[in-house]
XYZ file of C-alpha atoms in Angstrom:
685
model
C -41.722 -21.274 -19.153
C -39.202 -18.019 -18.730
C -40.216 -16.037 -15.612
C -41.667 -12.561 -16.644
C -38.911 -10.656 -14.731
C -36.315 -12.383 -17.224
C -38.469 -11.547 -20.266
C -38.334 -7.822 -19.211
C -34.591 -8.128 -18.542
C -34.189 -9.419 -22.186
C -35.901 -6.537 -23.546
C -34.928 -3.780 -21.013
C -31.954 -4.995 -19.530
C -31.249 -5.613 -15.922
C -29.771 -3.551 -12.997
C -27.640 -6.086 -11.970
C -24.416 -6.600 -12.125
C -23.457 -3.044 -13.013
C -21.112 -2.371 -15.822
C -21.223 -4.402 -18.969
C -21.653 -8.140 -18.601
C -21.997 -11.226 -21.119
C -25.447 -13.113 -20.791
C -24.246 -16.436 -22.796
C -27.908 -17.706 -22.647
C -28.952 -14.980 -24.685
C -25.999 -14.044 -26.686
C -26.206 -10.654 -25.538
C -24.520 -7.735 -23.624
C -26.215 -6.071 -20.411
C -25.194 -2.616 -19.625
C -25.867 -1.208 -16.341
C -24.908 2.311 -15.112
C -25.752 4.222 -11.665
C -26.784 7.919 -12.237
C -29.076 9.544 -9.791
C -29.151 12.985 -11.521
C -28.828 12.177 -15.142
C -31.628 13.335 -17.362
C -30.425 11.404 -20.258
C -27.736 8.278 -20.926
C -26.472 7.128 -24.579
C -24.575 4.098 -24.987
C -21.777 4.243 -27.530
C -20.190 1.250 -28.987
C -17.067 1.256 -31.165
C -15.409 -1.259 -33.516
C -11.810 -2.283 -33.393
C -10.421 0.351 -35.483
C -12.578 3.502 -35.228
C -12.676 5.133 -32.020
C -14.355 8.393 -33.086
C -17.480 7.380 -34.675
C -19.749 4.780 -32.829
C -20.476 1.730 -34.716
C -23.618 1.595 -32.709
C -25.614 4.064 -30.671
C -28.421 3.121 -28.188
C -30.253 5.854 -26.371
C -31.629 4.703 -23.061
C -35.291 5.773 -22.270
C -36.003 6.180 -18.615
C -39.611 4.655 -19.029
C -38.011 1.379 -20.506
C -34.398 1.585 -19.353
C -34.228 3.230 -15.779
C -35.096 1.631 -12.493
C -34.709 3.740 -9.644
C -30.988 5.344 -10.026
C -29.832 2.794 -12.447
C -29.829 2.951 -16.172
C -29.778 -0.316 -17.996
C -30.202 -1.864 -21.485
C -29.500 -5.109 -22.919
C -28.209 -5.516 -26.568
C -28.141 -8.813 -28.704
C -24.496 -9.413 -29.922
C -25.717 -9.825 -33.478
C -26.867 -6.281 -33.617
C -23.152 -5.250 -32.627
C -20.936 -8.065 -34.235
C -18.098 -5.804 -34.793
C -18.148 -3.995 -31.403
C -15.285 -4.090 -28.964
C -15.344 -1.425 -26.813
C -18.059 1.175 -25.290
C -18.552 4.315 -23.455
C -21.274 6.584 -22.556
C -22.417 10.101 -22.947
C -24.612 11.374 -19.769
C -26.778 14.396 -20.201
C -28.060 16.379 -17.008
C -27.556 19.792 -15.445
C -24.362 21.725 -15.686
C -24.718 23.748 -12.279
C -21.371 23.663 -10.678
C -22.631 25.800 -7.731
C -25.298 22.939 -7.005
C -22.556 20.335 -7.365
C -23.761 19.185 -10.881
C -21.251 18.946 -13.865
C -22.744 16.957 -16.551
C -21.150 17.499 -20.023
C -22.725 15.249 -22.910
C -19.783 16.224 -25.231
C -17.630 14.092 -23.119
C -16.783 10.685 -23.675
C -17.359 8.744 -20.296
C -15.628 5.392 -19.227
C -17.914 3.027 -17.194
C -16.430 2.781 -13.674
C -17.201 -0.944 -13.510
C -15.942 -1.372 -17.144
C -14.111 -5.085 -17.604
C -10.920 -3.459 -18.680
C -9.764 -0.092 -20.125
C -8.835 0.703 -23.762
C -6.735 3.942 -24.352
C -6.769 4.959 -28.259
C -3.563 6.141 -29.656
C -4.651 9.786 -29.486
C -5.815 9.431 -25.880
C -5.355 12.894 -24.383
C -5.660 14.197 -20.680
C -5.589 17.886 -21.823
C -8.535 17.409 -24.164
C -10.587 15.919 -21.263
C -9.553 19.059 -19.209
C -10.639 21.443 -21.641
C -14.327 22.165 -22.876
C -15.620 20.595 -25.898
C -15.605 16.836 -27.097
C -13.117 14.521 -26.616
C -14.174 11.754 -29.248
C -11.564 9.397 -30.008
C -9.354 10.992 -27.187
C -11.029 9.405 -24.258
C -10.556 6.009 -22.427
C -12.903 3.328 -23.565
C -14.438 0.356 -21.658
C -13.670 -3.088 -23.045
C -16.376 -5.578 -23.769
C -16.438 -8.526 -21.725
C -15.355 -11.406 -23.982
C -15.113 -15.231 -23.232
C -11.797 -16.303 -22.171
C -10.324 -19.588 -20.847
C -10.608 -19.724 -17.213
C -7.207 -19.269 -15.419
C -5.921 -22.486 -14.054
C -5.269 -21.766 -10.026
C -4.777 -25.400 -9.679
C -5.744 -25.495 -5.983
C -3.086 -22.627 -5.363
C -2.789 -22.434 -1.824
C -2.853 -19.221 0.344
C -0.516 -18.674 3.054
C -1.397 -16.580 6.239
C 1.671 -15.966 8.018
C 1.885 -15.031 11.661
C 4.866 -14.484 13.715
C 6.993 -14.823 10.632
C 5.130 -12.173 8.741
C 7.573 -9.932 7.093
C 6.227 -7.194 4.711
C 8.226 -5.864 1.803
C 6.899 -2.886 0.281
C 7.667 -2.437 -3.323
C 6.730 -0.743 -6.832
C 6.065 -3.179 -9.762
C 8.004 -1.373 -12.294
C 10.809 0.042 -9.910
C 11.593 -3.442 -8.587
C 12.893 -4.769 -11.853
C 13.153 -1.985 -14.458
C 16.910 -1.582 -14.606
C 18.829 -3.911 -16.932
C 20.918 -4.763 -13.661
C 17.968 -6.351 -12.248
C 18.856 -9.497 -14.054
C 15.175 -9.826 -15.475
C 14.721 -10.873 -19.094
C 14.459 -7.566 -20.982
C 11.091 -7.569 -22.059
C 9.749 -8.610 -18.551
C 11.581 -5.750 -16.741
C 9.125 -3.346 -14.828
C 6.413 -5.846 -15.097
C 4.348 -8.629 -12.874
C 6.377 -11.243 -14.862
C 9.252 -9.469 -13.799
C 8.430 -9.978 -10.084
C 7.994 -13.672 -10.857
C 11.696 -13.781 -12.096
C 12.759 -12.141 -8.493
C 10.833 -14.797 -6.487
C 14.065 -16.752 -5.454
C 15.545 -13.291 -4.309
C 12.570 -12.712 -2.297
C 12.635 -16.238 -0.647
C 16.301 -15.842 0.011
C 15.735 -12.697 1.571
C 12.954 -14.181 3.977
C 10.131 -12.063 2.731
C 6.639 -13.533 3.393
C 4.385 -10.790 2.217
C 4.736 -8.440 -0.444
C 2.902 -4.992 -0.432
C 2.514 -3.723 -3.920
C 2.127 0.115 -4.599
C -0.846 0.879 -6.518
C -1.376 -1.374 -9.514
C -4.940 -0.305 -10.348
C -5.121 1.325 -13.826
C -4.226 5.187 -13.903
C -4.098 7.597 -16.279
C -0.543 7.112 -18.272
C -0.808 11.009 -18.970
C -1.091 12.131 -15.389
C 2.445 11.898 -14.502
C 2.284 10.023 -11.198
C 4.710 7.106 -11.343
C 3.652 5.997 -7.802
C 0.207 5.134 -8.985
C -1.817 7.033 -6.275
C -4.210 8.840 -8.932
C -6.498 5.986 -9.977
C -8.773 5.885 -12.987
C -10.326 2.582 -12.785
C -10.842 0.096 -9.778
C -11.200 -3.061 -11.893
C -8.142 -3.412 -13.924
C -4.236 -3.713 -13.694
C -2.251 -0.926 -15.023
C -1.179 -1.890 -18.607
C 2.389 -0.719 -18.436
C 3.142 -3.257 -15.817
C 2.195 -6.135 -18.046
C 5.060 -7.637 -20.523
C 4.736 -7.295 -24.200
C 1.940 -9.323 -25.783
C 0.559 -10.544 -22.475
C -2.876 -10.207 -21.066
C -2.494 -8.001 -17.835
C -5.096 -9.895 -15.792
C -3.741 -13.426 -16.450
C -0.082 -12.250 -15.962
C -1.374 -10.696 -12.607
C -2.771 -13.805 -11.671
C 0.173 -15.901 -12.784
C 2.352 -13.459 -10.595
C 0.056 -14.054 -7.476
C 0.095 -17.859 -8.136
C 3.634 -18.130 -8.394
C 4.171 -16.079 -5.055
C 1.460 -18.184 -3.301
C 3.543 -21.409 -4.402
C 6.532 -19.697 -2.758
C 4.596 -19.198 0.419
C 4.223 -15.414 -0.024
C 1.079 -13.603 0.324
C 0.071 -10.541 -1.876
C -1.257 -7.289 -0.572
C -2.397 -4.316 -2.767
C -1.997 -0.869 -1.712
C -5.286 0.545 -2.851
C -6.565 3.975 -3.362
C -10.416 4.347 -2.614
C -10.313 7.844 -1.405
C -9.880 9.971 -4.500
C -9.404 9.669 -8.456
C -7.442 11.114 -11.136
C -10.093 13.687 -12.134
C -8.761 15.874 -9.464
C -10.382 19.143 -8.868
C -12.601 21.376 -11.079
C -9.784 21.813 -13.474
C -9.107 18.265 -13.851
C -10.330 15.849 -16.588
C -13.733 14.635 -17.002
C -13.121 10.861 -17.720
C -15.801 8.975 -15.828
C -17.265 9.684 -12.412
C -17.553 13.622 -12.666
C -19.623 13.328 -15.907
C -21.719 10.377 -14.578
C -22.855 11.932 -11.537
C -20.493 14.420 -9.940
C -22.480 14.718 -6.497
C -22.773 11.186 -6.055
C -19.237 10.110 -6.473
C -17.486 13.123 -4.943
C -17.756 14.768 -1.741
C -18.436 18.383 -2.062
C -17.805 21.305 0.342
C -21.137 21.666 2.444
C -21.563 25.387 1.644
C -19.912 25.668 -1.500
C -21.107 22.832 -3.863
C -19.167 24.015 -6.776
C -15.858 23.159 -4.669
C -14.439 19.651 -3.777
C -13.365 18.717 -0.466
C -9.747 17.916 -0.509
C -9.022 15.779 2.734
C -6.796 13.592 0.485
C -4.695 16.458 -0.796
C -5.306 15.375 -4.601
C -7.824 17.584 -5.528
C -11.232 15.387 -4.635
C -12.518 13.054 -2.235
C -14.818 10.258 -3.002
C -17.936 10.098 -1.157
C -17.642 6.948 0.755
C -20.453 7.313 2.658
C -22.926 7.011 -0.367
C -24.366 3.409 -0.984
C -23.296 3.758 -4.815
C -19.705 4.699 -3.900
C -19.709 1.897 -1.068
C -20.925 -0.695 -3.525
C -18.368 0.316 -6.002
C -15.473 -0.148 -3.672
C -16.807 -3.493 -2.098
C -17.339 -4.652 -5.702
C -13.712 -3.634 -6.841
C -12.185 -5.345 -3.310
C -14.303 -8.612 -4.240
C -13.182 -8.822 -7.708
C -9.488 -8.795 -6.609
C -10.147 -11.089 -4.079
C -12.133 -13.771 -5.569
C -10.818 -13.315 -9.264
C -7.522 -12.469 -8.724
C -6.743 -14.208 -5.303
C -4.891 -11.280 -3.525
C -4.378 -11.849 0.364
C -5.004 -8.374 1.574
C -5.426 -4.516 0.921
C -3.648 -1.467 2.431
C -5.894 1.515 2.161
C -4.515 4.732 1.294
C -5.818 7.711 3.622
C -8.259 5.235 5.344
C -9.464 8.001 7.341
C -11.508 9.323 4.405
C -13.785 6.204 4.919
C -15.220 7.733 8.211
C -16.358 10.919 6.415
C -20.171 11.342 6.361
C -22.068 13.037 3.462
C -21.555 16.447 4.934
C -17.741 15.818 5.295
C -18.016 15.462 9.150
C -15.926 12.620 10.567
C -18.134 9.693 11.930
C -16.093 7.371 14.429
C -18.869 5.319 15.607
C -20.461 3.472 12.681
C -19.008 4.697 9.309
C -20.900 2.409 6.758
C -18.031 1.481 4.438
C -15.704 0.116 7.318
C -18.438 -1.685 8.808
C -19.467 -3.237 5.381
C -15.787 -4.329 4.728
C -15.319 -5.724 8.180
C -18.387 -7.785 8.118
C -18.365 -9.030 4.569
C -17.637 -12.547 4.295
C -15.388 -12.251 1.504
C -12.778 -10.429 3.490
C -13.002 -12.446 6.712
C -9.346 -14.011 6.065
C -8.114 -10.907 4.115
C -5.602 -8.630 5.823
C -7.070 -5.161 6.059
C -4.503 -2.520 6.750
C -5.379 1.210 7.249
C -3.278 4.142 6.813
C -5.462 5.737 9.469
C -5.161 9.323 8.492
C -6.051 12.111 5.903
C -5.017 15.711 5.798
C -7.300 17.029 8.668
C -8.005 13.620 10.665
C -5.331 11.493 12.547
C -6.784 8.341 13.673
C -4.038 6.251 14.639
C -4.773 3.327 17.009
C -7.944 3.072 18.820
C -9.565 6.248 17.163
C -9.792 4.319 13.881
C -13.339 2.421 13.959
C -11.851 -0.520 11.942
C -11.437 -2.325 15.378
C -9.871 -5.559 13.911
C -7.777 -3.916 11.060
C -4.213 -3.504 11.171
C -2.542 0.021 10.758
C 0.572 1.656 9.492
C 1.983 2.689 12.830
C 3.542 6.266 12.156
C 4.525 6.700 15.741
C 6.714 3.571 15.572
C 8.490 5.342 12.593
C 8.968 8.676 14.387
C 9.910 7.362 17.526
C 12.512 4.694 16.581
C 13.976 7.339 14.011
C 14.373 9.916 16.662
C 15.691 7.481 19.239
C 18.503 6.252 16.840
C 19.695 9.424 15.839
C 20.182 10.063 19.539
C 17.180 12.567 20.241
C 16.569 13.268 23.774
C 13.644 11.941 25.779
C 12.991 8.812 23.647
C 13.624 5.838 25.780
C 10.047 5.636 27.189
C 8.710 5.972 23.747
C 11.240 3.179 22.413
C 9.994 0.925 25.155
C 6.306 1.474 24.049
C 7.182 0.662 20.470
C 9.320 -2.466 21.162
C 6.727 -3.682 23.357
C 3.945 -3.483 20.441
C 2.410 0.160 20.998
C -0.248 -0.934 23.673
C -0.696 2.891 24.247
C -2.195 3.028 20.908
C -3.753 -0.440 20.518
C -4.736 -1.262 24.154
C -5.870 -4.781 25.171
C -8.128 -3.848 27.931
C -11.271 -5.675 28.199
C -13.209 -2.938 26.251
C -10.759 -2.771 23.337
C -9.077 -6.148 23.120
C -6.424 -4.997 20.430
C -3.576 -7.354 19.605
C -0.149 -6.184 18.924
C 0.249 -7.596 15.344
C -2.315 -4.881 14.385
C 0.586 -2.356 14.671
C 2.172 -2.511 11.334
C 5.849 -1.419 12.495
C 8.041 0.461 9.596
C 10.803 2.809 9.579
C 10.713 3.503 5.966
C 7.942 3.428 3.286
C 7.360 5.217 -0.214
C 6.580 8.268 1.805
C 9.611 10.060 2.901
C 13.398 8.806 2.889
C 14.375 5.322 2.020
C 16.531 3.825 4.774
C 19.908 4.665 3.222
C 18.955 8.345 2.561
C 17.709 8.482 6.255
C 21.306 8.268 7.517
C 22.940 10.049 4.536
C 20.883 13.354 4.408
C 19.641 15.957 6.880
C 17.593 17.782 4.136
C 15.365 16.669 1.393
C 16.754 17.272 -2.122
C 13.361 17.135 -4.306
C 14.090 19.792 -6.946
C 13.769 17.450 -9.751
C 10.159 17.048 -8.816
C 9.286 20.491 -10.362
C 7.940 22.241 -7.059
C 11.316 24.233 -6.101
C 12.052 21.795 -3.249
C 9.012 22.676 -1.340
C 7.099 18.954 -1.652
C 7.759 16.322 0.581
C 7.897 15.880 4.497
C 10.167 18.770 6.131
C 10.670 16.807 9.276
C 12.187 13.426 8.645
C 13.934 12.602 11.915
C 17.114 11.777 9.612
C 20.807 12.324 10.396
C 23.553 12.081 7.796
C 25.988 11.066 10.072
C 28.224 14.218 9.796
C 28.186 14.363 5.730
C 25.336 15.356 3.365
C 24.894 12.941 0.696
C 27.164 10.626 -1.063
C 29.747 12.667 -2.802
C 33.288 12.352 -1.588
C 31.976 10.621 1.793
C 34.747 9.515 4.120
C 35.078 5.738 4.894
C 34.456 6.571 8.698
C 31.236 8.115 7.807
C 30.127 5.148 5.759
C 30.872 2.800 8.365
C 28.678 4.740 10.824
C 25.864 4.680 8.237
C 25.900 1.068 7.806
C 25.953 0.646 11.603
C 22.785 2.972 11.932
C 21.154 0.915 9.138
C 21.940 -2.320 10.943
C 20.446 -0.605 14.293
C 17.360 0.209 12.459
C 16.935 -3.051 11.224
C 17.536 -4.881 14.737
C 14.837 -2.464 16.333
C 12.366 -3.091 13.569
C 12.677 -7.183 13.767
C 12.997 -7.264 17.616
C 9.657 -5.232 18.013
C 6.452 -6.950 18.624
C 4.164 -6.203 15.786
C 4.179 -6.916 12.080
C 7.299 -5.561 10.253
C 7.677 -3.917 7.107
C 10.342 -2.170 5.119
C 11.035 -0.899 1.638
C 12.309 -2.733 -1.267
C 15.883 -1.795 -1.562
C 16.625 -1.052 2.062
C 18.418 -4.222 2.517
C 21.268 -3.283 0.320
C 21.219 0.563 0.702
C 19.311 1.495 -2.365
C 19.081 5.233 -2.644
C 17.059 8.046 -4.133
C 19.586 10.750 -3.803
C 17.655 12.465 -0.907
C 14.673 12.663 -2.588
C 11.832 12.059 -0.028
C 8.778 12.506 -2.341
C 9.753 11.118 -5.838
C 6.052 10.404 -6.761
C 6.716 11.473 -10.402
C 10.240 10.179 -11.004
C 9.881 7.193 -13.357
C 13.499 7.172 -13.775
C 16.748 5.599 -12.089
C 15.838 7.839 -9.030
C 13.241 5.330 -8.119
C 14.133 2.212 -10.049
C 16.225 -0.136 -7.722
C 19.971 -0.203 -8.405
C 20.744 -3.803 -8.202
C 24.630 -3.138 -8.327
C 24.361 -1.785 -4.739
C 23.316 -5.485 -3.837
C 26.608 -6.534 -4.980
C 28.314 -3.397 -3.377
C 26.598 -3.859 -0.128
C 26.481 -7.864 0.438
C 27.043 -7.048 4.235
C 23.875 -5.206 4.798
C 22.066 -7.686 2.600
C 23.520 -10.587 4.652
C 22.485 -8.657 7.950
C 18.950 -8.180 6.933
C 18.578 -11.687 5.659
C 20.069 -13.342 8.860
C 18.179 -10.818 11.056
C 14.807 -11.626 9.391
C 15.657 -15.375 10.004
C 16.297 -14.756 13.562
C 13.101 -13.145 14.196
C 11.206 -16.034 12.067
C 13.216 -18.606 14.187
C 11.978 -17.028 17.596
C 8.137 -16.504 17.687
C 8.609 -15.145 21.184
C 9.162 -11.959 19.427
C 6.174 -11.449 17.250
C 3.191 -12.566 19.188
C -0.516 -12.609 19.215
C -0.432 -10.969 22.707
C 1.507 -8.331 24.339
C 4.953 -9.614 26.223
C 3.444 -8.708 29.746
C 5.260 -10.728 32.376
C 7.428 -12.337 29.830
C 9.839 -9.266 29.424
C 12.067 -7.199 31.941
C 13.231 -3.765 31.166
C 16.871 -2.590 32.036
C 19.196 -0.121 31.262
C 23.091 -0.416 31.785
C 22.144 -1.583 35.297
C 19.089 -2.933 37.084
C 16.768 -0.543 36.108
C 15.777 1.313 33.015
C 16.969 4.906 32.756
C 13.793 6.890 31.336
C 15.295 10.343 32.211
C 15.654 12.926 29.311
C 19.122 12.547 28.747
C 19.145 8.889 28.655
C 20.104 7.037 25.343
C 20.351 3.412 26.218
C 17.914 0.585 27.281
C 17.930 -3.122 27.767
C 15.305 -5.810 27.877
C 15.168 -9.720 28.370
C 12.346 -11.380 26.823
C 11.607 -14.836 28.282
C 10.626 -17.545 25.715
C 9.434 -20.376 27.996
C 5.895 -19.631 27.388
C 6.461 -19.907 23.631
C 8.854 -22.905 23.668
C 11.287 -20.365 22.670
C 15.139 -19.267 24.062
C 15.277 -16.318 26.098
C 16.623 -13.038 24.189
C 18.568 -10.402 25.881
C 18.995 -7.044 23.952
C 21.258 -4.116 24.835
C 20.594 -0.698 22.995
C 23.022 2.075 23.198
C 22.159 5.336 20.987
C 24.602 7.214 22.982
C 27.623 8.813 21.084
C 30.124 7.097 23.610
C 30.491 3.332 24.530
C 28.607 2.186 27.615
C 29.052 -0.838 29.739
C 25.885 -2.913 30.418
C 25.584 -5.594 33.358
C 23.838 -8.532 32.147
C 21.015 -8.936 34.664
C 19.443 -12.226 33.825
C 20.836 -15.671 34.342
C 24.365 -16.870 35.385
C 27.336 -15.542 33.580
C 27.517 -18.429 31.114
C 23.961 -18.236 29.927
C 24.259 -16.364 26.844
C 25.639 -16.630 23.321
C 26.030 -13.333 21.251
C 24.027 -13.348 17.782
C 24.364 -9.660 16.980
C 26.845 -6.780 17.706
C 26.218 -4.114 15.001
C 29.475 -2.443 15.917
C 31.646 -5.271 14.453
C 32.373 -5.647 10.824
C 30.825 -8.405 8.746
C 30.464 -11.268 9.037
C 30.860 -10.816 12.778
C 28.050 -8.327 13.247
C 25.619 -11.449 13.049
C 26.273 -14.984 13.158
C 24.453 -17.834 11.677
C 22.761 -20.212 13.854
C 25.373 -22.625 15.311
C 27.998 -20.151 15.335
C 27.076 -17.751 18.155
C 29.758 -16.511 20.259
C 29.605 -17.284 24.054
C 29.670 -14.257 26.386
C 31.585 -14.581 29.508
C 30.723 -12.606 32.719
C 28.116 -10.159 33.423
C 29.469 -7.274 31.737
C 29.328 -6.332 28.087
C 30.609 -2.920 26.573
C 28.072 -1.867 23.877
C 29.906 0.343 21.486
C 28.568 4.076 20.576
C 25.549 3.876 18.497
C 25.186 -0.039 18.574
C 22.785 -2.888 19.363
C 23.635 -6.133 20.877
C 21.448 -9.366 20.822
C 22.076 -12.440 22.970
C 20.246 -15.594 23.060
C 20.275 -18.209 25.936
C 22.361 -21.166 25.872
């Protein structure tokens, strides 16, 4: 006998799962939509060709089709045989001062839609203006039966001391013809697959993809940080004729087969609907005051702690559920290995906008959900008004982008004064930010160490420009960070740059590479840094979908010496587990200067250290760092005179600047002259 509750659901629909789902046993579709404040909901179904006039309209009645805050219905497929797409009209009060912005003229996308369809006349401007946008709004795609993707027991790696994160933009990675990727696969997930041999050669073990969730193709944000929909890949990253979901899965499967993890940079803090002048696509029209965090004393205004016009109300159960379900989809259905959360401090905001660092619900739910126990969780632990780097952020086991590492290492390498004490902390693993005392028990790998990311200068531009050059972004060169801790080595830009300046720039790039990969923590760098890719001094190219941001693979051939240095330095780190540890170095490190004690004075620009490897069944490593503008002679403090072999000297030309295993150079005597602005790395015999 069919249970009564099932019979009810057959007639009235069920609350869960949210979105549109296919009930195979009944040959019917179930629809479920959360809206606390709606007074009426109408389901619209469209056929393949007509995206203006619905083929089927169903008006949900609250006495039959509403349970609590969720509206639901069930439609037999036989009644809608031509239906392919769906959307909603939602009625309710239009009272902006009270936080309500219902507009029944607008066609609304289901936040849980299985996929998104954009009609050929899709328009952002029409969604921003008063009046209807029929035929010009994004629609949800009805779920369909598809063959199960064959993962074939695809193994997931989880890298530890050998973790090397490589941040890339899916399109920018292979968009240029000189990427060598098959023409119709350039700028796509399939294009990434073709470059896996390159990633393997370089030594990458984790790729972190800049946002790949579906965003508004009319919005103009090339980076993808203005999401529209959290359950589907951005369509333009799919090669012609391919299914975006399966092409993404194929990319993940191929990367896993190569031993490479996949992390997604995700934006769960705001949406493409922006402020009150933005488009009404989905969340605003379904239930504005539920989905968005509004000003406490002015409900007509959106809080803007993300700097993008709105902030998701992450303390609300419905929003928390949306985020958790999206994450679960990408983990369970798409097999990704981790998330990097953009502006994760938004997750700590309560319903009144105040910061809750004690028990923010969303962070607690993510941290304790079994689906994410073996998934990397990485926080960008700040928003515009709340910087929570390190122990302040309540995701106690999460990794965090360490902006202090970036700033301190940049400042030291450019020879700013007073930076030696800070450099010691960053090399050690930043225990000032991630303390491992009894109460806190942080681990050094929780610090994601980086010198460059998509925000700010890429590595070559860091040593080639003193000032940002962002005029092409359309904001009169006022956007992007002012203080980049950059130094152009005495010549702004590339036009007519003297050979001596270019040699110094290369040496500084190698110095940055060394300090990043010799530090305890989890290292990350940007795609293209390894061959001196440039963005022409643009430190905020968020809207540059062109050759400014597309990697120029000709530079790989031009700068093979830098690529070789990165490749061998990555291999050195992976061969020496003593560097990247689960715990801090503690008694296994001794700090020196040019002599037996580190000089931490304000005018010091040098440091040396010896990392003892016996506890890790590893070699000892001796590092001498000179950020002074003159040569310095260091006295090697550990071991007999014949103990050490030179692996790296960044002052030397390639291939002598770094040597392959078995070709190290013996160091005779206890004195070594480290050239100006250079790093030397020795290992024990």
